[in-house]
Coordinates of C-alpha atoms and ligand atoms in Angstrom, one line a residue:
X7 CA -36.6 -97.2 18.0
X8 CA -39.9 -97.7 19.4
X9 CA -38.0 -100.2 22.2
X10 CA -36.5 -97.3 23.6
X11 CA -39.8 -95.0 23.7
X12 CA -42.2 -97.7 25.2
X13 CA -40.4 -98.8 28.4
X14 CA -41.5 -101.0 31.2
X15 CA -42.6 -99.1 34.8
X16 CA -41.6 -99.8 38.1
X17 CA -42.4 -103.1 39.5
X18 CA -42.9 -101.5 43.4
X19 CA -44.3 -103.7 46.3
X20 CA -45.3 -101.2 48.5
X21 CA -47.2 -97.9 47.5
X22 CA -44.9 -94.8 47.7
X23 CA -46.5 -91.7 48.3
X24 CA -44.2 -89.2 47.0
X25 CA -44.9 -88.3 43.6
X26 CA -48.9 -88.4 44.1
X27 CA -50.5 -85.3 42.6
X28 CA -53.0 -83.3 44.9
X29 CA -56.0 -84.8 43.1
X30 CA -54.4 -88.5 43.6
X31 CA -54.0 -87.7 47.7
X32 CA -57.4 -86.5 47.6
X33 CA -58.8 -89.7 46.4
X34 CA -56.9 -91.4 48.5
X35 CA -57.9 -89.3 51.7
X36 CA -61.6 -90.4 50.6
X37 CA -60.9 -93.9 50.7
X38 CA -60.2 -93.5 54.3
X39 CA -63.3 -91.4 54.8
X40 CA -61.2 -88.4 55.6
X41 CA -62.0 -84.4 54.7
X42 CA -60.0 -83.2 51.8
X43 CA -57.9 -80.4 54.1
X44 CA -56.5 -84.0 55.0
X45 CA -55.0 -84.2 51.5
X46 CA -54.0 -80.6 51.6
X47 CA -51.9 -81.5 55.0
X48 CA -50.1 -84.6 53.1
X49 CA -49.7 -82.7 50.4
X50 CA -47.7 -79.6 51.8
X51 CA -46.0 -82.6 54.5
X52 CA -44.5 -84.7 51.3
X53 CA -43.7 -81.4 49.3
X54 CA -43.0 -78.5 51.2
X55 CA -41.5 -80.1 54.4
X56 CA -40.4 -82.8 52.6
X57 CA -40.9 -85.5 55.5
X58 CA -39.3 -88.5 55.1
X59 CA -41.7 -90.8 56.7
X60 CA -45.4 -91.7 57.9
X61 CA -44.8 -91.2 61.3
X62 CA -43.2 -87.8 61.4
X63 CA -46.7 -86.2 59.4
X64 CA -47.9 -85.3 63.0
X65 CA -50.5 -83.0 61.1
X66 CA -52.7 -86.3 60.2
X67 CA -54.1 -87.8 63.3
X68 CA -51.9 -91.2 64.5
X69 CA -54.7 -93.4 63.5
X70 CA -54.9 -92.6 59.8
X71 CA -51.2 -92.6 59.7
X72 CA -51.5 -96.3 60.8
X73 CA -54.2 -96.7 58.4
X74 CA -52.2 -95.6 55.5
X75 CA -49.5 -97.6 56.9
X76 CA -51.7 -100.5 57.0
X77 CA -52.5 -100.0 53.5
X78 CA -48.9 -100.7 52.4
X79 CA -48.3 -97.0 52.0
X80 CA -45.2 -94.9 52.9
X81 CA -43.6 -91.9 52.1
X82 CA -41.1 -93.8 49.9
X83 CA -38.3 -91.0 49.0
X84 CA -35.5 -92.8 47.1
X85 CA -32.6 -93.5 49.7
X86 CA -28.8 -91.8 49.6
X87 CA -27.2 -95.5 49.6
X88 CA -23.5 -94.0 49.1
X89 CA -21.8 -90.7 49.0
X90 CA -18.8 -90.0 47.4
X91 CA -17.2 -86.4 47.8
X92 CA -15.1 -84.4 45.2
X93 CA -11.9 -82.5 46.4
X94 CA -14.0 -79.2 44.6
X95 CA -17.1 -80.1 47.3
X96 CA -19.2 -82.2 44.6
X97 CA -21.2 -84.9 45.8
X98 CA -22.0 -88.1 43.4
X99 CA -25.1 -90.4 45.3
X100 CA -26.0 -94.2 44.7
X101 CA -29.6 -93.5 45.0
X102 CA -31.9 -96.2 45.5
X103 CA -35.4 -96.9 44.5
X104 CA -38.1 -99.1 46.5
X105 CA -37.6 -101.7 43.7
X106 CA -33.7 -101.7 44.5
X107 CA -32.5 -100.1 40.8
X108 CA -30.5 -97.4 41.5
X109 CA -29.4 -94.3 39.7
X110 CA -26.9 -91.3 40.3
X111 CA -27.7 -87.8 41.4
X112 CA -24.9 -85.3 41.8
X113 CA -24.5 -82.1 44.6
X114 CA -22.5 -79.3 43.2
X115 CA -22.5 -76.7 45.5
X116 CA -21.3 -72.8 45.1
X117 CA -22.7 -72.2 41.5
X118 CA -24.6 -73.5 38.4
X119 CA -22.4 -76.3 37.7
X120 CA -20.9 -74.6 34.5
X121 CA -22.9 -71.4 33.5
X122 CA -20.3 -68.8 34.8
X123 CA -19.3 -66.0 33.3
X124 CA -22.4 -66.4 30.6
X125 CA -24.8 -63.0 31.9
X126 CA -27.5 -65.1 33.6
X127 CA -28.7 -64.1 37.1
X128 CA -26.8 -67.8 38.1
X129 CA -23.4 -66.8 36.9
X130 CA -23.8 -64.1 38.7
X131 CA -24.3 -65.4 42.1
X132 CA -21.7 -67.9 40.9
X133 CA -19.3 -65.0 41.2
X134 CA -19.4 -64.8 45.0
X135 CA -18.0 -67.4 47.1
X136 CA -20.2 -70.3 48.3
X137 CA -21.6 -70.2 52.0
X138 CA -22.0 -73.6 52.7
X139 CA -20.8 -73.6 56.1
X140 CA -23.2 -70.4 56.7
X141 CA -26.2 -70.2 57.0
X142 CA -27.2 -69.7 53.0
X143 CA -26.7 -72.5 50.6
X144 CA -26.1 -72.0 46.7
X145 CA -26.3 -75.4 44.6
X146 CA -27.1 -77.1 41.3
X147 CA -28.5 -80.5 41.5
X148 CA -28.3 -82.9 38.5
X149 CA -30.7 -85.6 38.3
X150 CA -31.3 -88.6 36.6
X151 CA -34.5 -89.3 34.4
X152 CA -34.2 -92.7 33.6
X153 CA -32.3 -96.3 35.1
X154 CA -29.4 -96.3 32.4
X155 CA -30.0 -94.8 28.6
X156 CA -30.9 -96.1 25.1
X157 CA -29.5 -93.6 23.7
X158 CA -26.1 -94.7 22.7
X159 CA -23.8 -92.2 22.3
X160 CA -20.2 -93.5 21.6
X161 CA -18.8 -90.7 23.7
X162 CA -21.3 -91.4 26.9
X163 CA -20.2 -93.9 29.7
X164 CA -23.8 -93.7 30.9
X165 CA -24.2 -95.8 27.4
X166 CA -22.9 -98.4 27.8
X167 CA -25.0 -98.9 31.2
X168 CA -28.3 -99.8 28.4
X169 CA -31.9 -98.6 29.6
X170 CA -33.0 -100.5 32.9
X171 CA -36.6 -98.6 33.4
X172 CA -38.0 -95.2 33.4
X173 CA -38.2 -93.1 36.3
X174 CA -41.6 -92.2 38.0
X175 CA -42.5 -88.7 38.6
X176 CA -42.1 -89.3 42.5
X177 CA -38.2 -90.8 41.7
X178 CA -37.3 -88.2 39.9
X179 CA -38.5 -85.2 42.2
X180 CA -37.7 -87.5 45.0
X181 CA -33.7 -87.5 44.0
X182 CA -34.3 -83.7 44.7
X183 CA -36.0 -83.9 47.8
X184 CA -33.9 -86.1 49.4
X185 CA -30.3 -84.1 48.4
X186 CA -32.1 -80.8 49.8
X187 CA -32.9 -82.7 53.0
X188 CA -29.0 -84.3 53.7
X189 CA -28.4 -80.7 53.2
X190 CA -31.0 -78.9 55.2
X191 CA -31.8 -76.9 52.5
X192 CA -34.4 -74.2 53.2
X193 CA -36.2 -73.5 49.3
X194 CA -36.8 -69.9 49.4
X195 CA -34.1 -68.8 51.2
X196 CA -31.2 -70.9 49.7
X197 CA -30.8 -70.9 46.1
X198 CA -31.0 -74.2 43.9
X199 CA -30.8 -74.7 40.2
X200 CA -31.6 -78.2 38.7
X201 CA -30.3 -79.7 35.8
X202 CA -31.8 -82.9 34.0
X203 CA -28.7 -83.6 33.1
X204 CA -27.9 -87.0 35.1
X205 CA -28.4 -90.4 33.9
X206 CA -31.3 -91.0 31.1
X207 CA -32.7 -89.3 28.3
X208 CA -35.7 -86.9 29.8
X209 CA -37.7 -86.5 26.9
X210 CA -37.9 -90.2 26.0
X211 CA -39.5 -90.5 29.4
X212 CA -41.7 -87.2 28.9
X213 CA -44.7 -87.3 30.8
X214 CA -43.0 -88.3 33.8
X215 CA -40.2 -85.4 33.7
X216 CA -42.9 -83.0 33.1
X217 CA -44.5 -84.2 36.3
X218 CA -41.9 -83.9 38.1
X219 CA -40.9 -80.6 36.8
X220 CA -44.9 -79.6 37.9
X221 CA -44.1 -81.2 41.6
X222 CA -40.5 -79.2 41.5
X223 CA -42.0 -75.9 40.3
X224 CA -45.3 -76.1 42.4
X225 CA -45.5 -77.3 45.7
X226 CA -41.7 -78.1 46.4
X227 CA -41.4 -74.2 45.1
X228 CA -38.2 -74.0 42.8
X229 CA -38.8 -71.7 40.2
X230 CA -38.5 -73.0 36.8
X231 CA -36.9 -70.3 35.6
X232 CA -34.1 -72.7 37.4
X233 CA -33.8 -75.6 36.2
X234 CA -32.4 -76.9 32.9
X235 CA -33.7 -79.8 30.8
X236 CA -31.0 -80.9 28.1
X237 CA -32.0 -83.1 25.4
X238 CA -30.1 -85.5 22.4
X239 CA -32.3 -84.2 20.3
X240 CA -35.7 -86.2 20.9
X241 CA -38.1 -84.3 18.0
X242 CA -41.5 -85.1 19.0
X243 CA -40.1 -84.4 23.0
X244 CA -39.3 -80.9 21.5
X245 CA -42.5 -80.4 19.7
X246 CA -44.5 -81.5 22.6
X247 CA -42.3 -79.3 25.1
X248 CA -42.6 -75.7 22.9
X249 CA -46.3 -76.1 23.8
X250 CA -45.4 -75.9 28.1
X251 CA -46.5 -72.9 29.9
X252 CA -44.2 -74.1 33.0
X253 CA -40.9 -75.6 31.5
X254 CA -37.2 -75.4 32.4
X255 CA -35.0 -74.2 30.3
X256 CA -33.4 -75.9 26.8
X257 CA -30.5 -77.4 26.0
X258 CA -29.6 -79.5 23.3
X259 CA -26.5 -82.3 23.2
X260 CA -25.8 -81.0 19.3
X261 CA -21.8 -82.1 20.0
X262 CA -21.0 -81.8 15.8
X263 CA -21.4 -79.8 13.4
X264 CA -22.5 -81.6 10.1
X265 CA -25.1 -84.9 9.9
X266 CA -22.0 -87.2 9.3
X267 CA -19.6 -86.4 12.0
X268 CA -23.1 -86.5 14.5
X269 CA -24.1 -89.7 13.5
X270 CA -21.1 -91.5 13.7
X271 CA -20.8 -90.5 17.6
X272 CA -24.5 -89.9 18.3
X273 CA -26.4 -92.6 16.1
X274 CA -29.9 -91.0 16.9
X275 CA -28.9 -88.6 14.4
X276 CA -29.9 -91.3 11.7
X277 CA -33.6 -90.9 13.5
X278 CA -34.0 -87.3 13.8
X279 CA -30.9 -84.8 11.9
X280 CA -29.6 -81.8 12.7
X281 CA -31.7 -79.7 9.7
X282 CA -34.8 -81.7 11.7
X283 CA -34.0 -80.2 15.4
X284 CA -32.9 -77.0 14.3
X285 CA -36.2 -76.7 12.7
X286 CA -38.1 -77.9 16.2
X287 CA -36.0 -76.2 18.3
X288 CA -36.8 -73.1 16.0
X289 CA -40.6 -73.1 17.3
X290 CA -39.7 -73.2 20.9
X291 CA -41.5 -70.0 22.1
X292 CA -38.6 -68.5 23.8
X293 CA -39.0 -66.1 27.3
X294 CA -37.8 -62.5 27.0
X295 CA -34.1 -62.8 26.8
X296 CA -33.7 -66.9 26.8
X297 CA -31.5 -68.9 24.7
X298 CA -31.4 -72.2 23.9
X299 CA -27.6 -74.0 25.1
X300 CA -26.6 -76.3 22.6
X301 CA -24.0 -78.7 24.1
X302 CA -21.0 -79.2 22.3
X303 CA -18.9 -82.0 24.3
X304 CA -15.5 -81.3 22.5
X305 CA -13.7 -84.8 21.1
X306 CA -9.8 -84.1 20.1
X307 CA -9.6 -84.6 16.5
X308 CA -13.4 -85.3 15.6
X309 CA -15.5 -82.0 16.3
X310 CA -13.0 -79.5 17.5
X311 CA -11.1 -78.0 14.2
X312 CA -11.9 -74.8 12.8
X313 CA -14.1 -76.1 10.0
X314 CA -16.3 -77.5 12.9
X315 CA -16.4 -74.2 14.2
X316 CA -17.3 -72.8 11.1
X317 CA -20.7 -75.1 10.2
X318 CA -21.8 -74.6 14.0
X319 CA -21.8 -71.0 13.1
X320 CA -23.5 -71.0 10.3
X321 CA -25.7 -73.3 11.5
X322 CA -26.8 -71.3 14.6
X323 CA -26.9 -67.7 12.7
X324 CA -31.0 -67.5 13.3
X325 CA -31.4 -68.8 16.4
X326 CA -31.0 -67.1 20.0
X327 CA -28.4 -69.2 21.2
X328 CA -25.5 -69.9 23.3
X329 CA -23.2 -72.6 22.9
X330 CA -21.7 -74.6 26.3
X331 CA -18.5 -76.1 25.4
X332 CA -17.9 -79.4 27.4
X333 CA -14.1 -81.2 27.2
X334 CA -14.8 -84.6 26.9
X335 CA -14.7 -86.4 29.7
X336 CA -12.3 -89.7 29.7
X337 CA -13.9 -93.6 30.4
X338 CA -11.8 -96.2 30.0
X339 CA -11.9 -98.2 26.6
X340 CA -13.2 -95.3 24.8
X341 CA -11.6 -94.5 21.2
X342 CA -12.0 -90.9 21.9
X343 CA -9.0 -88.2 23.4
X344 CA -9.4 -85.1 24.8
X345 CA -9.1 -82.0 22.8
X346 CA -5.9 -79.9 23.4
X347 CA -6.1 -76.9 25.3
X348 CA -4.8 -75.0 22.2
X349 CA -8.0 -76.3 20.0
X350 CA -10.2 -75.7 23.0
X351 CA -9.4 -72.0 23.2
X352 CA -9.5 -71.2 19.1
X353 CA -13.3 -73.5 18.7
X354 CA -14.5 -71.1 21.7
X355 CA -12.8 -67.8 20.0
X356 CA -14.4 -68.4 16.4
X357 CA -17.7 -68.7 17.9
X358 CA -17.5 -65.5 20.4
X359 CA -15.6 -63.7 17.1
X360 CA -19.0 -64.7 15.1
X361 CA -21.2 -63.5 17.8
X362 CA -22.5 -66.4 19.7
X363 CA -21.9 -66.3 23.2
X364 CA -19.6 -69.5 23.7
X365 CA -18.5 -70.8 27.4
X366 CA -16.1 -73.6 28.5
X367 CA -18.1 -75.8 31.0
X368 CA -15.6 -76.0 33.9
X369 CA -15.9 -80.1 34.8
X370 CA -17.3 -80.6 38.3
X371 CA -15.8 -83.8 40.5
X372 CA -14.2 -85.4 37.5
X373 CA -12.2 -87.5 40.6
X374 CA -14.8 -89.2 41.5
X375 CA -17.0 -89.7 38.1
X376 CA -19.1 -87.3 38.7
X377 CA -18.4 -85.5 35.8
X378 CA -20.9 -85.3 32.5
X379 CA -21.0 -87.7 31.0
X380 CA -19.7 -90.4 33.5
X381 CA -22.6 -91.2 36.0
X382 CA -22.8 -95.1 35.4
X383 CA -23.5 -96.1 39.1
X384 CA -20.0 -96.3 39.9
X385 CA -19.8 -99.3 42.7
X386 CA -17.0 -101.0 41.5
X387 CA -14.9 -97.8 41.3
X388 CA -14.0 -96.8 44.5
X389 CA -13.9 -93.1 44.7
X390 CA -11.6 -90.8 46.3
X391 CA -13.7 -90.2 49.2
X392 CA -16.3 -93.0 50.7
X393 CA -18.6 -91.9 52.8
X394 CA -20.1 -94.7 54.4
X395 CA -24.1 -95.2 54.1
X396 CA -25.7 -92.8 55.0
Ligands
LIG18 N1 -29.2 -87.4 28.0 C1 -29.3 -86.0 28.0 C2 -28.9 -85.4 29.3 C3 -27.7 -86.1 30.1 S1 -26.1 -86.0 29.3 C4 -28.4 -85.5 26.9 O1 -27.6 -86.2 26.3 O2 -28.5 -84.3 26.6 C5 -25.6 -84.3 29.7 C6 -24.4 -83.8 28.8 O3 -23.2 -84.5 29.0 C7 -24.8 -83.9 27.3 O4 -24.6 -82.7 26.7 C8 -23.8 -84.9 26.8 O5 -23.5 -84.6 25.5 C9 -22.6 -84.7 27.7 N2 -21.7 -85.8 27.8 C10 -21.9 -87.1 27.7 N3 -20.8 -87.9 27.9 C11 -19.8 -87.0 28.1 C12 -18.4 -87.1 28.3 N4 -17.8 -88.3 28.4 N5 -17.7 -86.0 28.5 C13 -18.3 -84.8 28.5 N6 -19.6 -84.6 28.3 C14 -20.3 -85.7 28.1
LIG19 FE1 -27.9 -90.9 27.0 FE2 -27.3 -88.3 27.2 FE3 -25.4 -90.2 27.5 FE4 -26.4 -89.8 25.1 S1 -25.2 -88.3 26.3 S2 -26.1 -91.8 26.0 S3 -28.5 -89.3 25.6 S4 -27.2 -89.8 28.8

């Protein structure tokens, strides 16, 4: 396993700025014999106004722009390379990164991308219609934390993709900056959740998610109290995240109830089992009134009878938790099937009948693989809607 927790960086030619912390511009600023209000200006014109290039930070005088540019230095946002639009308004992106890997990032606009109905200040705004075309924007963006995944999940089509490279700090809260800009989006006034939910496995690429999450929550101002992490179940990523002041949220893929079911679809479980995790997640220092999701990606046949339902219950019974029930998502060659909506609807009424708040995650732009579960930079599938490059 430790292949998959000691991956390669970026190989990148030129030197993006995006993803520098203050103290990083600061030094920077020095080597150019600048003042460090100069660092304060780059900083707020990469974070807060998000500018997409050299030239357009008129707050730094032309010649130090040239300077930087001189350097090899740019601004060096990951680029919307293709768009592809969902009938229900999703939006899957080819994003590119300066070394040419790309990854996917996904738009979901009008709610949380699948937390309805469950209490939370999101579900409720879910409840009004979106605005898009106004002048207020509601949206969830899911983003990637890694080029492909190593963690194998039978069910996963991002499997199957293998791990590329991690993701730097500045590519991951670049995927972000550059969906809020091809939507004009306004932090502060609009609202936007994130989800680490995208391609990759964040806490096997730790330092630089929590960076990113500290870029997000900081200067680029989304609370977060809005974003979600979700996790396979990487036990010293748990450990290391119940010690955060500043974290998102936790979720955890658990998708089966009992060591042997997990491990024949999620083979991690030989690594860390589901006694282990329960046990980490269990020292999580929760907020007033959080729960931990646990993910539970429904497979017809496998994990969706009512003996299922009855280990996840007793399994949960001393944790503040809520379950969000996923219907697998087809891929072609897969030896899974869906569940049927019969099985769907007992699995969630045992749990709720128990006591643990269960929801059925409603899948968002399934048409064109945008879906959990199927982000596997989808070039050769031509979606429903093209969008040419942007
Ligand atoms: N790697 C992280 C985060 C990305 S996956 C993790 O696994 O938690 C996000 C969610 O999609 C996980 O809960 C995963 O179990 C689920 N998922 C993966 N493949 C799926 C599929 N084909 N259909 C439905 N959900 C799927
Ligand atoms: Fe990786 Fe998550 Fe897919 Fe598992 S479900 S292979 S951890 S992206």
């Amino acid at each position: 396993m430790n292949d998959i927790e000691n991956l390669p960086n970026p190989k990148v030619e030129d030197k993006p700025l995006f993803g520098a912390s203050l103290h990083e511009l600061t030094g920077l600023m020095e080597n150019h014999g600048q003042p460090a209000y100069r660092a304060r200006q780059l900083y707020e014109a990469l974070y807060a106004q998000r500018t997409p290039s050299l030239d357009q930070i008129t707050t730094l005088p032309a010649a130090l722009r040239q300077a930087l540019k001189d350097a090899g230095h740019t601004v060096g946002l990951p680029e919307l390379l293709q768009t592809a639009r969902s009938i229900d308004g999703t939006e899957r992106y080819l994003v590119r990164m300066a070394d040419g890997e790309t990854v996917e990032t996904v738009w979901m606009p009008g709610g949380d991308g699948g937390e309805r109905g469950d209490g939370t200040q999101a579900a409720e705004e879910e409840e009004h219609p979106s605005h898009d075309d106004d002048d207020y924007k509601r949206a969830t963006i899911c983003i990637s934390s890694q080029v492909g995944c190593a963690v194998n999940c039978q069910f996963c089509l991002t499997a199957k993709l293998g791990i590329r490279r991690n993701l730097t700090p500045g590519e991951i809260a670049g995927q972000v900056a550059a969906v809020l800009n091809r939507h004009k989006v306004e932090v502060g006034r609009d609202r936007i959740n994130l989800v680490f939910m995208g391609m990759g496995e964040p806490f096997l690429n730790y330092a630089s998610f929590m960076d990113a999450v500290r870029l997000l929550a900081g200067p680029m101002s989304i609370p977060e109290s809005r974003m979600t992490v979700s996790t396979s179940g990487i036990l010293p990523g748990i450990e290391q995240f119940a010690g955060e002041t500043i974290r998102p949220k936790l979720a955890v893929s658990l998708n089966a109830s009992n060591d042997v079911v997990r491990e024949s679809i999620m083979p991690i479980t030989r690594k860390w089992n589901i006694a282990a995790l329960l046990e980490a997640i269990a020292a999580v220092p929760l907020r007033p009134r959080e729960r931990v999701t646990f993910e539970y990606v429904l497979l017809g046949g496998i994990n969706d009878q009512r003996q299922h339902a009855d280990e996840l219950i007793a399994l949960l019974k001393n944790l503040s938790a809520k379950i969000n029930l996923i219907v697998w998502n087809s891929g072609p060659d897969m030896p899974f099937h869906e569940p049927t909506p019969q099985d769907v609807g007992t699995f969630q009424k045992r749990l709720r009948d128990a006591g643990i708040p269960a929801f059925i995650r409603k899948p968002r732009g399934r048409d064109i693989y945008a879906a959990c579960g199927q982000l596997k930079r989808t070039l050769e599938q031509p979606p429903l809607v093209e969008i040419a490059t942007l």
